């Protein structure tokens, strides 16, 4: 069975004003306070496209090496729903602002500029309340080619896309706030050459839900096909355990798309391209490469590079060993902060950096680092004090200790010379028996190997 997965992502842009009117974009406690005749669709009101939203769309298109349309068009997508007072949504159709962009080697067919609907609140007694603060917020609709073949791959490109819009600074892309919404379509076919029937899945509000729903749907469709049945084209909803039918899918002709007569063609000039380029700094995939070239292990480089906050934290500390810093950041600091319910912003990176420098100069033992992080995060002990309190490595004449040990254990030395390298562990163990916590085992091992080679 060959699954084909397509993704459609809606990203809310964090412009100051809405897509077609001057109403402010923000988070409001009161409903229906950021509204005007345009976003309430009063007759005779005229939409004017938001230039910043256009530049944001261009920045994503350029960052993802897409084809920019110098002329694109707005269309009306007609459907009736209470959260859509005009009875249509202004979106793009025949020519979107960006085509054929790429992320992690996966193709994005189109990026459309469009507008957000109002937010509806369904009460238990059946009443529906509407909040138009959200109506008209600029949206990017990002449509992937159905060329993704597994839930893991889907999750990976979505994470990369979320990270990209955050790097560009064009969206908070917070899934819980609905700023980054994903619909998935899945089809399964018995051969690579043919296409199966597409099923769309909605109501996916976490990466886990996305991956679980895809996996469930591949299995469901595969079973239908293997049992000789036919998959129905429909929209299904993820309920946390399985997908369930929602409605049969509208076909494109149901929307009666036609050009928006109130907005002239959208022209992209050189100055807009230049402004969009300014937003493109070092992108996550470039950071990943840079980290790897600094000696950071691949898996850690990826984790840090694709997380804006982590990478900013990582970059804020220079002059220390990048590999060690990456390991402590990801494997120790983040974990302890999570346990304590704290964020990275609350962590004293500079203080930790000073401690790390002392460790690298050999003034403090490395094994103290974990203890210090623990005390800092859980007990609030400042790094300055932790540095003062750190047990100092005692001055030990390691070389003569090892010389002595080698002299007293000639059989072990013979074994080493015959190729039994495990003997190093015996010598290190003997030394550490007395000096645990006072000397770095790695240093002991280095001296032992050196002396054995010389003997
Ligand atoms: Zn408005
Ligand atoms: Mn849309």
XYZ file of C-alpha atoms and ligand atoms in Angstrom:
457
model
C 0.000 0.000 0.000
C 1.292 3.457 -0.907
C 0.066 6.340 1.236
C 0.152 9.899 -0.098
C -0.132 12.702 2.391
C -0.898 16.318 1.585
C -0.846 19.147 4.076
C -2.634 22.446 4.120
C -1.443 24.923 6.714
C -3.041 28.205 7.759
C -0.614 30.622 9.374
C -1.895 33.803 11.044
C 0.422 36.710 10.300
C 1.410 39.046 13.117
C 0.943 42.285 11.201
C -0.182 45.384 13.097
C -3.446 45.652 11.160
C -5.842 43.302 9.394
C -5.598 42.086 5.793
C -8.038 44.498 4.167
C -8.868 47.143 6.799
C -7.020 49.260 9.391
C -8.376 47.342 12.414
C -5.592 46.352 14.839
C -4.483 42.723 15.171
C -3.940 41.519 18.723
C -5.267 39.547 21.631
C -8.401 41.069 23.128
C -10.280 40.227 26.275
C -13.507 41.724 24.958
C -15.125 40.295 21.841
C -15.974 42.530 18.865
C -13.827 45.517 19.798
C -11.393 45.432 16.867
C -13.963 45.757 14.113
C -15.008 48.188 11.384
C -17.473 48.292 8.483
C -14.956 46.488 6.223
C -14.324 43.424 8.389
C -18.002 43.356 9.347
C -18.815 43.331 5.623
C -21.093 46.331 5.549
C -22.436 47.023 2.053
C -20.330 49.495 0.139
C -17.159 49.043 2.194
C -13.980 48.522 0.190
C -11.074 46.195 1.050
C -7.479 47.447 0.587
C -4.663 44.826 0.786
C -2.170 45.190 3.631
C 1.309 45.840 2.197
C 3.117 44.309 5.204
C 1.138 41.074 4.828
C 2.276 40.933 1.202
C 5.888 41.433 2.268
C 5.549 38.696 4.898
C 4.204 36.297 2.252
C 7.110 37.205 -0.026
C 9.650 36.602 2.734
C 8.382 33.052 3.236
C 8.313 32.468 -0.521
C 11.882 33.728 -0.928
C 13.207 31.883 2.136
C 11.785 28.654 0.703
C 13.129 29.313 -2.813
C 9.643 29.641 -4.297
C 8.586 31.303 -7.546
C 7.243 34.769 -6.805
C 4.310 35.978 -8.933
C 4.978 39.594 -9.920
C 1.239 39.810 -10.615
C -1.250 37.768 -8.633
C -4.995 38.038 -8.080
C -7.518 37.963 -5.292
C -10.642 35.841 -5.717
C -13.881 35.366 -3.872
C -14.459 31.919 -2.442
C -18.178 31.712 -1.829
C -19.749 29.731 0.944
C -22.233 30.471 3.658
C -21.253 30.221 7.285
C -22.094 32.462 10.271
C -18.436 33.378 10.827
C -18.230 34.785 7.302
C -20.528 37.808 7.072
C -19.719 38.636 3.443
C -20.766 35.160 2.353
C -17.352 34.731 0.777
C -13.713 34.750 1.779
C -11.182 36.819 -0.130
C -8.367 34.479 -1.107
C -6.170 33.648 -4.100
C -6.952 31.071 -6.742
C -5.653 31.033 -10.305
C -2.363 32.805 -9.564
C -1.152 32.721 -5.935
C 1.589 35.044 -4.716
C 4.067 32.132 -4.407
C 4.317 28.827 -6.271
C 6.650 25.829 -6.026
C 8.499 26.503 -2.824
C 10.538 23.843 -1.010
C 11.066 22.809 2.579
C 13.272 19.841 3.602
C 13.045 18.670 0.001
C 9.231 18.626 0.015
C 7.335 20.737 -2.479
C 4.835 23.412 -1.545
C 2.487 23.890 -4.503
C 1.215 27.308 -3.545
C 1.110 29.977 -0.871
C -2.103 32.014 -0.917
C -2.729 35.265 0.881
C -6.168 35.307 2.418
C -8.201 36.510 5.384
C -9.239 34.919 8.657
C -12.877 34.234 9.506
C -14.586 35.328 12.711
C -14.346 33.035 15.703
C -17.468 31.148 16.687
C -18.138 29.954 20.193
C -20.642 27.111 20.507
C -22.499 27.103 23.814
C -24.006 23.970 25.281
C -27.592 25.121 24.741
C -26.901 25.426 21.023
C -26.346 29.182 20.991
C -23.519 30.317 18.748
C -21.610 33.465 19.725
C -19.471 35.286 17.187
C -16.309 37.299 17.788
C -15.201 39.440 14.845
C -11.900 40.510 16.384
C -10.341 37.668 14.414
C -12.248 38.335 11.166
C -9.868 39.693 8.560
C -6.527 38.862 10.226
C -4.076 38.094 7.387
C -3.526 34.408 6.703
C -1.099 32.440 4.621
C -2.576 29.270 3.210
C 0.303 26.919 2.463
C -0.571 23.946 0.299
C 1.862 21.043 0.056
C 2.007 18.660 -2.879
C 0.684 15.240 -1.779
C 4.209 13.847 -1.861
C 4.716 13.052 1.807
C 4.640 9.369 2.643
C 4.658 8.928 6.415
C 3.397 10.548 9.624
C 7.012 11.166 10.717
C 7.822 12.987 7.495
C 4.674 15.107 7.861
C 5.623 16.052 11.402
C 9.148 16.944 10.361
C 8.157 19.317 7.530
C 5.498 20.941 9.696
C 7.989 21.557 12.498
C 10.375 23.030 9.943
C 7.650 25.292 8.543
C 6.628 26.461 12.011
C 10.248 27.177 12.816
C 10.713 29.058 9.523
C 7.839 31.497 10.049
C 9.075 32.144 13.587
C 12.604 32.823 12.323
C 11.197 35.274 9.792
C 9.214 36.889 12.595
C 6.006 36.840 10.554
C 3.921 34.684 12.933
C 3.986 33.406 16.500
C 2.817 30.114 14.923
C 1.443 28.995 18.272
C -0.770 25.968 17.637
C -2.654 26.332 20.900
C -3.632 29.872 19.966
C -4.755 28.760 16.510
C -1.986 30.719 14.807
C -0.728 27.597 13.032
C -3.501 25.236 11.880
C -3.049 22.091 9.886
C -5.453 20.101 7.732
C -4.254 16.839 6.356
C -5.348 14.817 3.374
C -4.540 11.173 3.044
C -5.019 8.744 0.204
C -3.822 5.184 -0.121
C -3.283 3.336 -3.325
C -2.328 -0.230 -4.169
C 0.343 0.883 -6.630
C 2.782 3.717 -6.891
C 1.399 4.739 -10.282
C -2.260 5.211 -9.362
C -3.952 7.664 -7.019
C -6.392 6.640 -4.324
C -9.409 8.601 -3.073
C -8.481 11.569 -0.935
C -9.858 11.997 2.577
C -9.408 15.273 4.407
C -8.924 15.337 8.181
C -9.707 18.375 10.289
C -9.509 19.357 13.940
C -5.832 18.575 14.394
C -4.433 20.811 17.082
C -1.110 19.249 17.975
C 1.753 17.538 16.182
C 0.850 14.347 17.998
C -2.765 14.549 16.801
C -1.519 15.077 13.240
C 0.772 12.051 13.304
C -1.787 9.831 15.071
C -4.595 10.809 12.699
C -2.465 10.129 9.615
C -1.427 6.756 10.945
C -5.014 5.834 11.782
C -6.292 6.961 8.391
C -3.622 5.042 6.426
C -4.606 1.901 8.296
C -8.362 2.482 7.873
C -8.087 3.100 4.134
C -5.660 0.214 3.585
C -8.098 -2.166 5.275
C -11.009 -0.958 3.145
C -8.998 -1.420 -0.054
C -7.638 -4.827 0.923
C -11.173 -5.916 1.786
C -12.254 -5.018 -1.759
C -14.165 -1.896 -0.691
C -14.031 1.695 -1.869
C -12.867 4.697 0.116
C -15.376 7.563 0.063
C -14.154 11.097 -0.624
C -15.100 13.012 2.491
C -13.950 15.227 5.324
C -13.345 13.451 8.602
C -12.662 14.690 12.092
C -10.005 13.466 14.534
C -11.502 12.817 17.973
C -8.256 11.882 19.697
C -8.668 8.147 19.034
C -10.035 7.767 15.531
C -11.265 9.722 12.533
C -15.024 10.036 12.145
C -17.105 11.284 9.195
C -17.887 15.017 9.278
C -19.302 15.824 5.851
C -18.780 14.848 2.278
C -16.147 17.096 0.782
C -17.192 20.169 -1.170
C -15.853 20.142 -4.682
C -14.183 23.212 -6.077
C -17.202 24.183 -8.159
C -19.266 24.516 -4.967
C -17.238 27.610 -4.102
C -17.997 29.466 -7.373
C -14.605 31.190 -7.327
C -14.497 34.446 -9.282
C -12.086 37.414 -9.352
C -12.586 39.925 -6.539
C -13.888 42.996 -8.398
C -13.021 45.443 -5.586
C -9.264 44.741 -5.569
C -6.971 45.352 -8.559
C -4.298 42.760 -9.447
C -1.591 42.550 -6.789
C 1.691 43.905 -8.164
C 4.981 42.979 -6.519
C 7.740 45.491 -7.230
C 11.474 45.462 -6.506
C 11.143 47.489 -3.311
C 8.786 44.885 -1.842
C 11.213 42.070 -2.701
C 14.024 44.019 -1.033
C 11.937 44.574 2.107
C 11.063 40.874 2.219
C 14.729 39.892 1.907
C 15.598 41.977 4.974
C 13.482 39.576 7.066
C 15.503 36.571 5.922
C 18.397 36.016 8.296
C 20.213 32.768 9.006
C 17.530 30.097 8.505
C 17.187 26.919 10.631
C 18.736 24.602 8.021
C 21.701 26.976 7.718
C 22.112 27.095 11.483
C 22.027 23.300 11.575
C 24.908 23.153 9.084
C 26.884 25.735 11.039
C 26.422 23.906 14.332
C 27.577 20.636 12.773
C 30.661 22.384 11.403
C 31.403 23.595 14.959
C 31.459 19.976 16.120
C 27.949 19.769 17.586
C 26.552 16.227 17.073
C 23.989 16.025 14.254
C 20.931 15.200 16.359
C 21.622 18.032 18.802
C 22.357 20.474 15.967
C 18.933 19.729 14.499
C 17.087 20.059 17.800
C 18.712 23.410 18.545
C 18.572 24.868 15.034
C 14.863 24.217 14.505
C 13.871 25.822 17.793
C 14.167 29.614 17.658
C 14.494 30.077 21.412
C 17.017 27.259 21.836
C 19.156 28.510 18.976
C 19.108 32.078 20.299
C 20.191 30.759 23.682
C 22.877 28.588 22.109
C 24.220 31.489 20.022
C 24.274 33.836 23.014
C 27.182 31.984 24.594
C 30.497 32.112 22.734
C 34.009 31.043 23.627
C 33.060 27.689 25.137
C 33.297 24.219 23.604
C 30.206 24.079 21.322
C 29.736 20.324 21.657
C 29.766 20.404 25.461
C 27.546 23.501 25.562
C 25.017 21.859 23.199
C 24.947 18.689 25.279
C 24.357 20.523 28.550
C 21.784 22.841 27.016
C 19.640 20.106 25.464
C 20.240 17.161 27.780
C 20.488 18.847 31.160
C 19.277 22.460 31.264
C 16.101 22.127 29.182
C 15.078 18.953 30.994
C 15.543 20.453 34.466
C 13.703 23.634 33.449
C 10.775 21.559 32.163
C 10.640 19.587 35.396
C 10.477 22.829 37.335
C 7.945 24.391 34.943
C 10.328 27.189 33.985
C 11.234 28.559 30.552
C 14.643 29.121 28.991
C 14.174 32.874 29.352
C 14.325 32.445 33.103
C 17.694 30.692 32.923
C 20.920 32.613 33.635
C 22.880 31.658 30.524
C 25.694 34.112 31.270
C 26.207 32.698 34.766
C 26.274 29.157 33.466
C 28.767 30.295 30.799
C 31.183 31.557 33.464
C 30.988 28.206 35.249
C 31.540 26.350 31.979
C 34.638 28.442 31.254
C 36.118 27.509 34.631
C 35.461 23.843 33.904
C 37.166 24.153 30.548
C 40.209 25.776 32.172
C 40.382 22.825 34.559
C 39.624 25.013 37.587
C 36.392 23.171 38.371
C 35.594 19.494 37.743
C 33.108 18.808 34.958
C 30.980 16.561 37.136
C 30.095 19.626 39.219
C 28.190 21.137 36.257
C 25.112 18.949 36.680
C 25.022 19.553 40.413
C 25.268 23.291 39.851
C 22.485 23.373 37.234
C 20.270 21.368 39.560
C 20.915 23.738 42.491
C 20.452 26.808 40.327
C 17.136 25.729 38.828
C 15.579 23.973 41.811
C 16.955 25.976 44.733
C 17.586 29.283 43.022
C 21.282 29.394 43.988
C 22.983 31.933 41.700
C 25.868 30.675 39.553
C 28.193 33.246 41.083
C 27.825 31.556 44.466
C 27.953 28.092 42.947
C 31.298 28.967 41.366
C 32.642 30.104 44.754
C 31.386 26.954 46.453
C 32.686 24.583 43.779
C 35.086 21.956 45.071
C 38.451 22.785 43.539
C 40.399 19.952 41.927
C 43.279 19.081 44.223
C 46.785 19.374 42.913
C 47.726 15.808 42.332
C 50.895 14.555 40.768
C 49.014 12.166 38.494
C 52.083 11.277 36.467
C 54.042 9.849 39.384
C 50.977 8.074 40.766
C 50.558 6.311 37.428
C 54.299 5.580 37.183
C 54.154 3.916 40.581
C 51.127 1.824 39.637
C 52.744 0.675 36.409
C 55.882 -0.356 38.266
C 53.847 -2.467 40.731
C 51.730 -4.248 38.078
C 54.061 -5.696 35.458
C 51.596 -8.444 34.394
C 48.934 -5.885 33.541
C 51.458 -3.941 31.495
C 52.369 -7.154 29.620
C 48.680 -7.695 28.798
C 48.443 -4.162 27.467
C 51.434 -4.699 25.228
C 49.777 -7.858 23.841
C 46.848 -5.722 22.754
C 44.453 -5.974 25.708
C 43.462 -2.310 25.747
C 40.858 -2.981 28.450
C 43.703 -2.916 30.949
C 43.523 0.886 30.868
C 40.272 0.564 32.814
C 42.069 -1.376 35.555
C 44.631 1.392 36.062
C 42.055 4.188 35.923
C 39.937 2.288 38.437
C 42.858 1.955 40.857
C 43.538 5.694 40.738
C 39.897 6.723 41.004
C 39.354 4.505 44.047
C 41.121 7.096 46.165
C 40.516 10.231 44.159
C 36.852 10.081 43.163
C 35.399 13.601 42.944
C 38.841 15.173 43.058
C 40.075 14.437 39.598
C 38.543 14.108 36.159
C 38.471 10.411 35.075
C 39.058 11.431 31.479
C 42.304 13.125 32.445
C 43.412 10.048 34.425
C 42.691 7.830 31.437
C 44.735 10.116 29.154
C 47.739 9.922 31.483
C 47.428 6.140 31.877
C 47.363 5.581 28.109
C 50.337 7.904 27.635
C 52.404 6.143 30.304
C 51.500 2.640 29.082
C 52.530 3.583 25.551
C 55.856 4.893 26.899
C 56.590 1.921 29.163
Zn -11.877 46.136 10.243
Mn -7.934 28.719 3.472
